[in-house]
PDB file of C-alpha atoms and ligand atoms in Angstrom:
ATOM      1  CA  MET A   1      -5.059 -22.262 -20.409  1.00  0.00           C
ATOM      2  CA  SER A   2      -7.668 -21.109 -17.483  1.00  0.00           C
ATOM      3  CA  LYS A   3     -10.439 -19.438 -18.344  1.00  0.00           C
ATOM      4  CA  VAL A   4     -11.008 -15.264 -17.251  1.00  0.00           C
ATOM      5  CA  VAL A   5     -12.510 -15.555 -13.729  1.00  0.00           C
ATOM      6  CA  LYS A   6     -15.523 -12.696 -13.531  1.00  0.00           C
ATOM      7  CA  LEU A   7     -15.598 -11.943  -9.629  1.00  0.00           C
ATOM      8  CA  ASN A   8     -18.680 -11.009  -7.997  1.00  0.00           C
ATOM      9  CA  LEU A   9     -18.102 -11.000  -4.352  1.00  0.00           C
ATOM     10  CA  ASN A  10     -18.308  -9.166  -1.300  1.00  0.00           C
ATOM     11  CA  LYS A  11     -14.883  -8.434  -0.862  1.00  0.00           C
ATOM     12  CA  ILE A  12     -12.365  -6.148  -1.315  1.00  0.00           C
ATOM     13  CA  ILE A  13     -10.187  -7.124  -4.351  1.00  0.00           C
ATOM     14  CA  ILE A  14      -7.109  -4.786  -5.717  1.00  0.00           C
ATOM     15  CA  ALA A  15      -5.165  -6.399  -8.063  1.00  0.00           C
ATOM     16  CA  GLY A  16      -2.427  -4.928 -10.534  1.00  0.00           C
ATOM     17  CA  PRO A  17       1.277  -4.418 -11.070  1.00  0.00           C
ATOM     18  CA  CYS A  18       3.233  -3.476  -8.025  1.00  0.00           C
ATOM     19  CA  ALA A  19       4.561   0.105  -9.710  1.00  0.00           C
ATOM     20  CA  ALA A  20       3.424   1.558 -12.665  1.00  0.00           C
ATOM     21  CA  GLU A  21       5.916   1.446 -15.310  1.00  0.00           C
ATOM     22  CA  THR A  22       4.590   2.563 -18.562  1.00  0.00           C
ATOM     23  CA  ARG A  23       1.396   4.005 -19.722  1.00  0.00           C
ATOM     24  CA  GLU A  24       1.216   1.304 -21.487  1.00  0.00           C
ATOM     25  CA  GLN A  25       1.752  -1.097 -18.737  1.00  0.00           C
ATOM     26  CA  VAL A  26      -0.814   0.582 -16.810  1.00  0.00           C
ATOM     27  CA  LEU A  27      -3.567   0.419 -19.489  1.00  0.00           C
ATOM     28  CA  LYS A  28      -3.318  -2.922 -20.012  1.00  0.00           C
ATOM     29  CA  SER A  29      -3.303  -4.205 -16.299  1.00  0.00           C
ATOM     30  CA  ALA A  30      -6.659  -2.024 -16.294  1.00  0.00           C
ATOM     31  CA  ARG A  31      -7.927  -3.434 -19.318  1.00  0.00           C
ATOM     32  CA  GLU A  32      -7.132  -7.044 -17.732  1.00  0.00           C
ATOM     33  CA  ALA A  33      -8.650  -6.003 -14.404  1.00  0.00           C
ATOM     34  CA  LYS A  34     -11.714  -4.800 -15.809  1.00  0.00           C
ATOM     35  CA  LYS A  35     -12.234  -7.791 -18.329  1.00  0.00           C
ATOM     36  CA  ARG A  36     -12.187 -10.146 -14.441  1.00  0.00           C
ATOM     37  CA  GLY A  37     -14.539  -7.021 -12.524  1.00  0.00           C
ATOM     38  CA  VAL A  38     -11.933  -6.156 -10.433  1.00  0.00           C
ATOM     39  CA  LYS A  39     -12.419  -2.941  -9.174  1.00  0.00           C
ATOM     40  CA  ILE A  40      -9.720  -1.682  -7.848  1.00  0.00           C
ATOM     41  CA  LEU A  41      -6.222  -1.330  -9.630  1.00  0.00           C
ATOM     42  CA  ARG A  42      -3.236  -1.294  -7.969  1.00  0.00           C
ATOM     43  CA  ALA A  43      -0.469   0.465  -9.782  1.00  0.00           C
ATOM     44  CA  SER A  44       2.214   2.819  -7.467  1.00  0.00           C
ATOM     45  CA  LEU A  45       3.215   6.075  -8.690  1.00  0.00           C
ATOM     46  CA  TRP A  46       5.885   6.352  -5.678  1.00  0.00           C
ATOM     47  CA  LYS A  47       7.929   2.951  -5.106  1.00  0.00           C
ATOM     48  CA  PRO A  48      10.065   3.763  -1.875  1.00  0.00           C
ATOM     49  CA  ARG A  49      13.158   1.388  -2.312  1.00  0.00           C
ATOM     50  CA  THR A  50      15.608  -0.434   0.416  1.00  0.00           C
ATOM     51  CA  GLU A  51      18.698   1.119  -2.120  1.00  0.00           C
ATOM     52  CA  PRO A  52      18.063   4.080  -4.161  1.00  0.00           C
ATOM     53  CA  GLY A  53      17.476   2.887  -8.000  1.00  0.00           C
ATOM     54  CA  PHE A  54      13.535   2.979  -9.714  1.00  0.00           C
ATOM     55  CA  GLU A  55      11.835   4.925  -7.565  1.00  0.00           C
ATOM     56  CA  GLY A  56       8.361   4.823  -9.284  1.00  0.00           C
ATOM     57  CA  VAL A  57       7.379   7.370 -12.143  1.00  0.00           C
ATOM     58  CA  LYS A  58       5.607   9.583  -9.284  1.00  0.00           C
ATOM     59  CA  GLU A  59       3.931  12.696 -11.034  1.00  0.00           C
ATOM     60  CA  ALA A  60       4.275  11.386 -14.500  1.00  0.00           C
ATOM     61  CA  GLY A  61       2.018   8.503 -14.082  1.00  0.00           C
ATOM     62  CA  ILE A  62      -1.148  11.333 -12.659  1.00  0.00           C
ATOM     63  CA  PRO A  63      -2.481  11.018 -16.558  1.00  0.00           C
ATOM     64  CA  TRP A  64      -2.362   7.263 -16.860  1.00  0.00           C
ATOM     65  CA  LEU A  65      -4.316   6.985 -13.307  1.00  0.00           C
ATOM     66  CA  ILE A  66      -7.231   9.542 -14.737  1.00  0.00           C
ATOM     67  CA  GLU A  67      -7.643   7.478 -17.744  1.00  0.00           C
ATOM     68  CA  VAL A  68      -7.928   4.186 -15.364  1.00  0.00           C
ATOM     69  CA  ALA A  69     -10.597   5.907 -13.380  1.00  0.00           C
ATOM     70  CA  LYS A  70     -11.915   7.242 -16.490  1.00  0.00           C
ATOM     71  CA  MET A  71     -12.326   3.449 -17.402  1.00  0.00           C
ATOM     72  CA  GLY A  72     -15.075   2.955 -14.592  1.00  0.00           C
ATOM     73  CA  LEU A  73     -12.018   1.691 -12.189  1.00  0.00           C
ATOM     74  CA  THR A  74     -10.633   2.957  -8.622  1.00  0.00           C
ATOM     75  CA  PRO A  75      -7.035   3.522  -9.082  1.00  0.00           C
ATOM     76  CA  GLY A  76      -4.539   3.019  -6.235  1.00  0.00           C
ATOM     77  CA  THR A  77      -1.254   4.491  -5.672  1.00  0.00           C
ATOM     78  CA  GLU A  78       0.926   4.480  -2.832  1.00  0.00           C
ATOM     79  CA  VAL A  79       2.249   8.085  -1.699  1.00  0.00           C
ATOM     80  CA  LEU A  80       4.909   9.151   0.220  1.00  0.00           C
ATOM     81  CA  ASN A  81       3.084  12.013   1.900  1.00  0.00           C
ATOM     82  CA  ALA A  82       0.196  14.332   2.246  1.00  0.00           C
ATOM     83  CA  ARG A  83       1.850  16.122  -0.650  1.00  0.00           C
ATOM     84  CA  ASN A  84       1.370  13.176  -3.065  1.00  0.00           C
ATOM     85  CA  ALA A  85      -1.950  12.286  -2.143  1.00  0.00           C
ATOM     86  CA  LYS A  86      -3.337  15.729  -2.364  1.00  0.00           C
ATOM     87  CA  THR A  87      -1.689  16.281  -5.890  1.00  0.00           C
ATOM     88  CA  VAL A  88      -3.174  12.747  -7.022  1.00  0.00           C
ATOM     89  CA  LEU A  89      -6.652  13.383  -5.415  1.00  0.00           C
ATOM     90  CA  SER A  90      -7.258  16.946  -6.916  1.00  0.00           C
ATOM     91  CA  ALA A  91      -5.893  15.460 -10.382  1.00  0.00           C
ATOM     92  CA  ILE A  92      -8.390  13.289 -10.086  1.00  0.00           C
ATOM     93  CA  ALA A  93     -11.166  15.412  -9.427  1.00  0.00           C
ATOM     94  CA  LYS A  94     -10.816  17.850 -11.862  1.00  0.00           C
ATOM     95  CA  ASN A  95     -10.508  15.429 -15.079  1.00  0.00           C
ATOM     96  CA  VAL A  96     -13.255  12.384 -14.107  1.00  0.00           C
ATOM     97  CA  GLU A  97     -16.639  12.959 -13.907  1.00  0.00           C
ATOM     98  CA  ASN A  98     -17.260   9.996 -11.748  1.00  0.00           C
ATOM     99  CA  PRO A  99     -14.009   9.857  -9.499  1.00  0.00           C
ATOM    100  CA  SER A 100     -12.698   7.542  -7.132  1.00  0.00           C
ATOM    101  CA  ALA A 101      -9.177   6.539  -5.804  1.00  0.00           C
ATOM    102  CA  LEU A 102      -7.231   4.763  -3.122  1.00  0.00           C
ATOM    103  CA  ILE A 103      -4.500   6.089  -1.454  1.00  0.00           C
ATOM    104  CA  TRP A 104      -2.332   4.096   0.763  1.00  0.00           C
ATOM    105  CA  ILE A 105       1.855   4.553   2.502  1.00  0.00           C
ATOM    106  CA  GLY A 106       3.977   2.095   2.632  1.00  0.00           C
ATOM    107  CA  ALA A 107       5.025  -0.109   5.957  1.00  0.00           C
ATOM    108  CA  ARG A 108       7.927   1.482   6.375  1.00  0.00           C
ATOM    109  CA  ASN A 109       6.712   5.363   5.993  1.00  0.00           C
ATOM    110  CA  GLN A 110       5.993   5.592  10.165  1.00  0.00           C
ATOM    111  CA  ASN A 111       5.636   9.308  10.086  1.00  0.00           C
ATOM    112  CA  HIS A 112       2.117   9.564  11.912  1.00  0.00           C
ATOM    113  CA  ASP A 113       2.030  13.278  11.293  1.00  0.00           C
ATOM    114  CA  GLU A 114       2.071  12.415   7.860  1.00  0.00           C
ATOM    115  CA  GLN A 115      -0.561   9.647   8.037  1.00  0.00           C
ATOM    116  CA  VAL A 116      -2.734  11.923  10.066  1.00  0.00           C
ATOM    117  CA  ALA A 117      -2.357  14.841   7.201  1.00  0.00           C
ATOM    118  CA  ILE A 118      -3.235  12.023   4.134  1.00  0.00           C
ATOM    119  CA  ALA A 119      -6.208  10.822   6.081  1.00  0.00           C
ATOM    120  CA  LYS A 120      -7.378  14.773   6.289  1.00  0.00           C
ATOM    121  CA  ALA A 121      -6.857  15.164   2.336  1.00  0.00           C
ATOM    122  CA  VAL A 122      -8.523  11.913   1.625  1.00  0.00           C
ATOM    123  CA  LYS A 123     -11.347  12.700   4.023  1.00  0.00           C
ATOM    124  CA  LYS A 124     -12.393  15.702   1.644  1.00  0.00           C
ATOM    125  CA  TYR A 125     -13.445  13.422  -1.023  1.00  0.00           C
ATOM    126  CA  PRO A 126     -16.357  11.457  -0.715  1.00  0.00           C
ATOM    127  CA  TRP A 127     -14.929   8.992  -3.599  1.00  0.00           C
ATOM    128  CA  ALA A 128     -11.727   8.469  -2.049  1.00  0.00           C
ATOM    129  CA  ARG A 129     -10.325   5.662   0.646  1.00  0.00           C
ATOM    130  CA  PHE A 130      -7.307   5.619   2.642  1.00  0.00           C
ATOM    131  CA  MET A 131      -5.329   1.855   3.351  1.00  0.00           C
ATOM    132  CA  PHE A 132      -2.712   1.616   5.171  1.00  0.00           C
ATOM    133  CA  LYS A 133      -0.562  -1.410   6.489  1.00  0.00           C
ATOM    134  CA  ASN A 134       0.942  -2.793   9.739  1.00  0.00           C
ATOM    135  CA  GLN A 135       4.664  -1.800  10.302  1.00  0.00           C
ATOM    136  CA  PRO A 136       7.196  -4.204   9.166  1.00  0.00           C
ATOM    137  CA  TRP A 137       8.090  -4.865  12.895  1.00  0.00           C
ATOM    138  CA  ARG A 138       6.136  -7.354  14.617  1.00  0.00           C
ATOM    139  CA  HIS A 139       4.465  -5.047  17.562  1.00  0.00           C
ATOM    140  CA  GLU A 140       0.960  -4.603  18.178  1.00  0.00           C
ATOM    141  CA  LYS A 141       0.518  -1.594  20.111  1.00  0.00           C
ATOM    142  CA  HIS A 142       2.183   0.085  17.175  1.00  0.00           C
ATOM    143  CA  TRP A 143      -0.191  -1.174  14.768  1.00  0.00           C
ATOM    144  CA  ARG A 144      -3.246   0.111  16.721  1.00  0.00           C
ATOM    145  CA  GLY A 145      -1.166   2.886  17.310  1.00  0.00           C
ATOM    146  CA  ILE A 146      -1.021   3.712  13.417  1.00  0.00           C
ATOM    147  CA  LEU A 147      -5.152   3.550  13.414  1.00  0.00           C
ATOM    148  CA  LYS A 148      -5.237   5.857  16.273  1.00  0.00           C
ATOM    149  CA  HIS A 149      -3.493   8.134  14.761  1.00  0.00           C
ATOM    150  CA  VAL A 150      -5.240   8.037  11.647  1.00  0.00           C
ATOM    151  CA  LEU A 151      -8.447   8.352  13.534  1.00  0.00           C
ATOM    152  CA  SER A 152      -7.477  10.820  15.202  1.00  0.00           C
ATOM    153  CA  SER A 153      -7.830  13.125  11.908  1.00  0.00           C
ATOM    154  CA  LYS A 154     -11.691  12.224  12.605  1.00  0.00           C
ATOM    155  CA  ILE A 155     -11.925  10.283   9.004  1.00  0.00           C
ATOM    156  CA  GLY A 156     -14.761   7.701   8.700  1.00  0.00           C
ATOM    157  CA  LYS A 157     -14.017   4.139   9.688  1.00  0.00           C
ATOM    158  CA  ASP A 158     -15.881   3.537   6.481  1.00  0.00           C
ATOM    159  CA  LYS A 159     -13.195   5.590   4.248  1.00  0.00           C
ATOM    160  CA  ILE A 160     -10.267   3.506   5.838  1.00  0.00           C
ATOM    161  CA  PHE A 161      -8.732  -0.444   5.541  1.00  0.00           C
ATOM    162  CA  LEU A 162      -5.926  -1.876   6.959  1.00  0.00           C
ATOM    163  CA  SER A 163      -3.552  -4.017   5.041  1.00  0.00           C
ATOM    164  CA  HIS A 164      -1.710  -7.260   6.759  1.00  0.00           C
ATOM    165  CA  ARG A 165       1.440  -7.389   4.484  1.00  0.00           C
ATOM    166  CA  GLY A 166       3.097  -9.551   7.278  1.00  0.00           C
ATOM    167  CA  PHE A 167       6.067  -8.828   9.938  1.00  0.00           C
ATOM    168  CA  ASP A 168       9.785  -9.094   8.859  1.00  0.00           C
ATOM    169  CA  PRO A 169      11.960 -11.562   9.816  1.00  0.00           C
ATOM    170  CA  GLY A 170      14.018  -9.532  11.084  1.00  0.00           C
ATOM    171  CA  THR A 171      17.589 -10.805   9.287  1.00  0.00           C
ATOM    172  CA  ASP A 172      19.120  -9.794   5.905  1.00  0.00           C
ATOM    173  CA  GLU A 173      21.353 -13.381   6.315  1.00  0.00           C
ATOM    174  CA  PRO A 174      20.739 -15.350   3.355  1.00  0.00           C
ATOM    175  CA  ARG A 175      17.776 -17.233   3.245  1.00  0.00           C
ATOM    176  CA  ASP A 176      16.324 -20.588   1.727  1.00  0.00           C
ATOM    177  CA  PRO A 177      14.164 -18.812  -1.274  1.00  0.00           C
ATOM    178  CA  LYS A 178      11.335 -21.162  -0.014  1.00  0.00           C
ATOM    179  CA  LEU A 179      11.096 -18.968   3.491  1.00  0.00           C
ATOM    180  CA  LEU A 180       8.096 -16.085   3.260  1.00  0.00           C
ATOM    181  CA  ARG A 181       9.392 -12.082   2.699  1.00  0.00           C
ATOM    182  CA  ASN A 182       7.200 -11.140   6.146  1.00  0.00           C
ATOM    183  CA  TYR A 183       5.808 -13.817   8.082  1.00  0.00           C
ATOM    184  CA  PRO A 184       2.012 -13.261   9.083  1.00  0.00           C
ATOM    185  CA  ASP A 185       0.664 -12.948  12.407  1.00  0.00           C
ATOM    186  CA  TYR A 186      -2.733 -13.921  11.664  1.00  0.00           C
ATOM    187  CA  LYS A 187      -4.060 -14.219  15.729  1.00  0.00           C
ATOM    188  CA  MET A 188      -2.435 -10.651  15.855  1.00  0.00           C
ATOM    189  CA  ALA A 189      -4.343  -9.169  12.422  1.00  0.00           C
ATOM    190  CA  MET A 190      -7.971 -10.835  13.524  1.00  0.00           C
ATOM    191  CA  ARG A 191      -7.214  -9.190  17.315  1.00  0.00           C
ATOM    192  CA  VAL A 192      -6.644  -6.269  15.638  1.00  0.00           C
ATOM    193  CA  LYS A 193      -9.317  -6.356  13.041  1.00  0.00           C
ATOM    194  CA  THR A 194     -11.974  -7.260  15.860  1.00  0.00           C
ATOM    195  CA  GLU A 195     -11.271  -5.024  18.445  1.00  0.00           C
ATOM    196  CA  GLU A 196     -11.244  -2.374  16.769  1.00  0.00           C
ATOM    197  CA  ASP A 197     -13.721  -2.962  14.348  1.00  0.00           C
ATOM    198  CA  VAL A 198     -12.248  -1.996  10.613  1.00  0.00           C
ATOM    199  CA  ASP A 199     -11.490  -3.732   7.962  1.00  0.00           C
ATOM    200  CA  MET A 200      -8.538  -5.697   6.784  1.00  0.00           C
ATOM    201  CA  ILE A 201      -7.425  -7.069   3.746  1.00  0.00           C
ATOM    202  CA  ILE A 202      -4.371  -9.385   3.518  1.00  0.00           C
ATOM    203  CA  ASP A 203      -1.093  -8.796   0.825  1.00  0.00           C
ATOM    204  CA  PRO A 204      -0.219 -12.106   0.038  1.00  0.00           C
ATOM    205  CA  SER A 205       2.298 -10.671  -2.731  1.00  0.00           C
ATOM    206  CA  HIS A 206       4.620  -8.770   0.350  1.00  0.00           C
ATOM    207  CA  MET A 207       4.461 -11.904   2.916  1.00  0.00           C
ATOM    208  CA  GLY A 208       5.520 -14.393   0.303  1.00  0.00           C
ATOM    209  CA  GLY A 209       8.107 -12.805  -1.883  1.00  0.00           C
ATOM    210  CA  THR A 210       7.972 -15.486  -4.908  1.00  0.00           C
ATOM    211  CA  VAL A 211       4.799 -16.760  -6.667  1.00  0.00           C
ATOM    212  CA  GLU A 212       4.577 -20.127  -5.301  1.00  0.00           C
ATOM    213  CA  ASN A 213       4.619 -18.333  -1.880  1.00  0.00           C
ATOM    214  CA  VAL A 214       1.644 -16.201  -3.062  1.00  0.00           C
ATOM    215  CA  ILE A 215      -0.170 -19.006  -4.232  1.00  0.00           C
ATOM    216  CA  LYS A 216       0.176 -20.673  -0.521  1.00  0.00           C
ATOM    217  CA  ILE A 217      -0.591 -17.877   1.615  1.00  0.00           C
ATOM    218  CA  THR A 218      -3.804 -17.361  -0.450  1.00  0.00           C
ATOM    219  CA  LYS A 219      -4.999 -20.421  -0.618  1.00  0.00           C
ATOM    220  CA  GLU A 220      -4.291 -20.171   2.997  1.00  0.00           C
ATOM    221  CA  ALA A 221      -6.190 -17.185   4.082  1.00  0.00           C
ATOM    222  CA  MET A 222      -8.912 -18.008   1.882  1.00  0.00           C
ATOM    223  CA  ARG A 223     -10.073 -21.285   3.100  1.00  0.00           C
ATOM    224  CA  HIS A 224     -10.688 -18.821   6.404  1.00  0.00           C
ATOM    225  CA  LYS A 225     -14.103 -20.555   7.534  1.00  0.00           C
ATOM    226  CA  GLU A 226     -11.297 -23.636   8.229  1.00  0.00           C
ATOM    227  CA  ASN A 227      -8.398 -21.766  10.032  1.00  0.00           C
ATOM    228  CA  GLY A 228     -10.524 -18.980  11.910  1.00  0.00           C
ATOM    229  CA  ILE A 229      -8.935 -16.288   9.663  1.00  0.00           C
ATOM    230  CA  SER A 230     -11.198 -13.789   8.170  1.00  0.00           C
ATOM    231  CA  PHE A 231      -9.731 -10.784   5.429  1.00  0.00           C
ATOM    232  CA  ASP A 232     -12.441  -8.359   3.884  1.00  0.00           C
ATOM    233  CA  GLY A 233      -9.890  -9.536   0.464  1.00  0.00           C
ATOM    234  CA  PHE A 234      -6.507  -9.285  -1.199  1.00  0.00           C
ATOM    235  CA  ILE A 235      -4.326  -6.880  -3.129  1.00  0.00           C
ATOM    236  CA  PHE A 236      -1.989  -8.980  -5.349  1.00  0.00           C
ATOM    237  CA  GLU A 237       0.523  -7.808  -7.283  1.00  0.00           C
ATOM    238  CA  ILE A 238      -0.027  -8.766 -11.395  1.00  0.00           C
ATOM    239  CA  HIS A 239       1.896  -7.741 -13.989  1.00  0.00           C
ATOM    240  CA  PRO A 240       1.469  -8.366 -17.896  1.00  0.00           C
ATOM    241  CA  ASN A 241       5.207  -9.973 -17.774  1.00  0.00           C
ATOM    242  CA  PRO A 242       6.288  -9.923 -14.485  1.00  0.00           C
ATOM    243  CA  THR A 243       9.730 -11.911 -15.532  1.00  0.00           C
ATOM    244  CA  VAL A 244      10.707  -8.163 -16.106  1.00  0.00           C
ATOM    245  CA  ALA A 245       8.696  -5.963 -13.930  1.00  0.00           C
ATOM    246  CA  TRP A 246      10.933  -3.054 -12.441  1.00  0.00           C
ATOM    247  CA  THR A 247      10.105  -4.167  -9.156  1.00  0.00           C
ATOM    248  CA  ASP A 248       9.006  -7.133  -7.119  1.00  0.00           C
ATOM    249  CA  ALA A 249       9.205  -9.199 -10.291  1.00  0.00           C
ATOM    250  CA  LYS A 250       9.471 -12.528  -8.346  1.00  0.00           C
ATOM    251  CA  GLN A 251       6.712 -11.930  -6.334  1.00  0.00           C
ATOM    252  CA  GLN A 252       4.393 -10.907  -9.503  1.00  0.00           C
ATOM    253  CA  LEU A 253       1.773 -12.889 -10.593  1.00  0.00           C
ATOM    254  CA  THR A 254       0.274 -13.261 -13.705  1.00  0.00           C
ATOM    255  CA  TRP A 255      -3.561 -12.612 -14.661  1.00  0.00           C
ATOM    256  CA  GLU A 256      -3.485 -16.536 -15.651  1.00  0.00           C
ATOM    257  CA  GLN A 257      -2.429 -17.486 -12.138  1.00  0.00           C
ATOM    258  CA  PHE A 258      -4.760 -14.813 -10.406  1.00  0.00           C
ATOM    259  CA  ASP A 259      -7.325 -16.475 -12.833  1.00  0.00           C
ATOM    260  CA  GLU A 260      -7.019 -19.952 -11.073  1.00  0.00           C
ATOM    261  CA  LEU A 261      -6.656 -18.514  -7.544  1.00  0.00           C
ATOM    262  CA  MET A 262     -10.154 -16.529  -7.929  1.00  0.00           C
ATOM    263  CA  GLU A 263     -11.419 -19.487  -9.472  1.00  0.00           C
ATOM    264  CA  GLU A 264     -11.183 -21.680  -5.770  1.00  0.00           C
ATOM    265  CA  TYR A 265     -11.824 -18.467  -4.325  1.00  0.00           C
ATOM    266  CA  ILE A 266     -15.372 -18.258  -5.659  1.00  0.00           C
ATOM    267  CA  LYS A 267     -15.827 -21.829  -5.076  1.00  0.00           C
ATOM    268  CA  LEU A 268     -15.144 -21.728  -1.174  1.00  0.00           C
ATOM    269  CA  GLN A 269     -17.116 -18.425  -0.866  1.00  0.00           C
ATOM    270  CA  ASN A 270     -20.065 -19.986  -2.355  1.00  0.00           C
ATOM    271  CA  LYS A 271     -19.691 -22.998  -0.165  1.00  0.00           C
ATOM    272  CA  TYR A 272     -19.644 -20.642   2.769  1.00  0.00           C
ATOM    273  CA  SER A 273     -22.052 -18.612   1.715  1.00  0.00           C
ATOM    274  CA  SER A 274     -24.977 -21.629   1.241  1.00  0.00           C
ATOM    275  CA  LYS A 275     -24.721 -21.734   5.123  1.00  0.00           C
ATOM    276  CA  SER A 276     -24.715 -17.690   5.911  1.00  0.00           C
ATOM    277  CA  LYS A 277     -24.804 -14.290   4.387  1.00  0.00           C
ATOM    278  CA  GLU A 278     -21.945 -14.255   2.703  1.00  0.00           C
ATOM    279  CA  SER A 279     -22.713 -12.866  -1.243  1.00  0.00           C
ATOM    280  CA  GLY A 280     -23.813  -9.803  -3.256  1.00  0.00           C
ATOM    281  CA  ALA A 281     -21.185  -7.287  -5.232  1.00  0.00           C
ATOM    282  CA  GLN A 282     -17.718  -7.226  -4.931  1.00  0.00           C
ATOM    283  CA  VAL A 283     -16.896  -4.277  -2.669  1.00  0.00           C
ATOM    284  CA  SER A 284     -15.829  -0.861  -4.514  1.00  0.00           C
ATOM    285  CA  PHE A 285     -16.116   2.859  -3.741  1.00  0.00           C
TER     286      PHE A 285
HETATM  287  C1  PEP N 301       4.208  -2.715  -1.866  1.00  0.00           C
HETATM  288  O1  PEP N 301       2.957  -2.372  -1.912  1.00  0.00           O
HETATM  289  O2  PEP N 301       4.806  -2.420  -2.929  1.00  0.00           O
HETATM  290  C2  PEP N 301       5.224  -2.514  -0.751  1.00  0.00           C
HETATM  291  C3  PEP N 301       6.522  -1.921  -1.496  1.00  0.00           C
HETATM  292  O3  PEP N 301       4.792  -2.755   0.310  1.00  0.00           O
HETATM  293  P1  PEP N 301       5.560  -2.669   1.900  1.00  0.00           P
HETATM  294  O4  PEP N 301       5.061  -1.041   1.994  1.00  0.00           O
HETATM  295  O5  PEP N 301       4.565  -3.753   2.611  1.00  0.00           O
HETATM  296  O6  PEP N 301       6.283  -3.296   1.859  1.00  0.00           O
HETATM  297 MN1   MN N 302       5.667  -4.490  -4.168  1.00  0.00          MN
END
């Protein structure tokens, strides 16, 4: 049994289940996150799927996110459109004394009008932030284009950040499960992050597709001083009981697996920060 690892890092750490399933699952996840000092809980209310199926609890889960925010955590959810974003944000604004929220759109959701409209909705709330990902296909100009569209809303760069979730392998032929679900392009990610001057986190869960791969990618990304990769944090899928998760069951970690990774991450950060100014509290908003 590993010990619960308390986080105190100058990084964006987002953790929690792929999808919000039940009130109990969300609150259990929130308690586990809080115990560890994770500030941002992911629990998606909307889940676009390749084929019709469970597509999220949608608006029915908003009261659960309100409870999460009342616990002092930042709830994070994917939305499909600006209407969803406005509904979540106004409910949190109305019901939480010290509100905060993270809104994102999925990689496949490439309607620039909606991206801009979501940015405009988020911009209205000083305590909200907007995360968006690279599109599934490998194309740097498109990725930068999303950013340009979002910034055309005049949202501040301090209210947005990017997530690198990897690029689709471009085939649905049966593949060796050891292969990644989506491939990182670290060079491209670092170019976009540095040249556009935006924060960018990495999503090892959707790159990995399996627990083994998620752990491998996380370890690769955290040794950033050795390999020239420098992300501003991580988003992890973590489920109270991954084997029965309603979505992405194969890639969700347990909290104990998360602890082991974070223990190593903290050690590395401390090693690096003894040589530079990287330390301080974990980023929240
Ligand atoms: C997710 O966050 O659960 C997800 C499906 O991610 P993506 O949009 O990157 O595929
Ligand atoms: Mn997922």
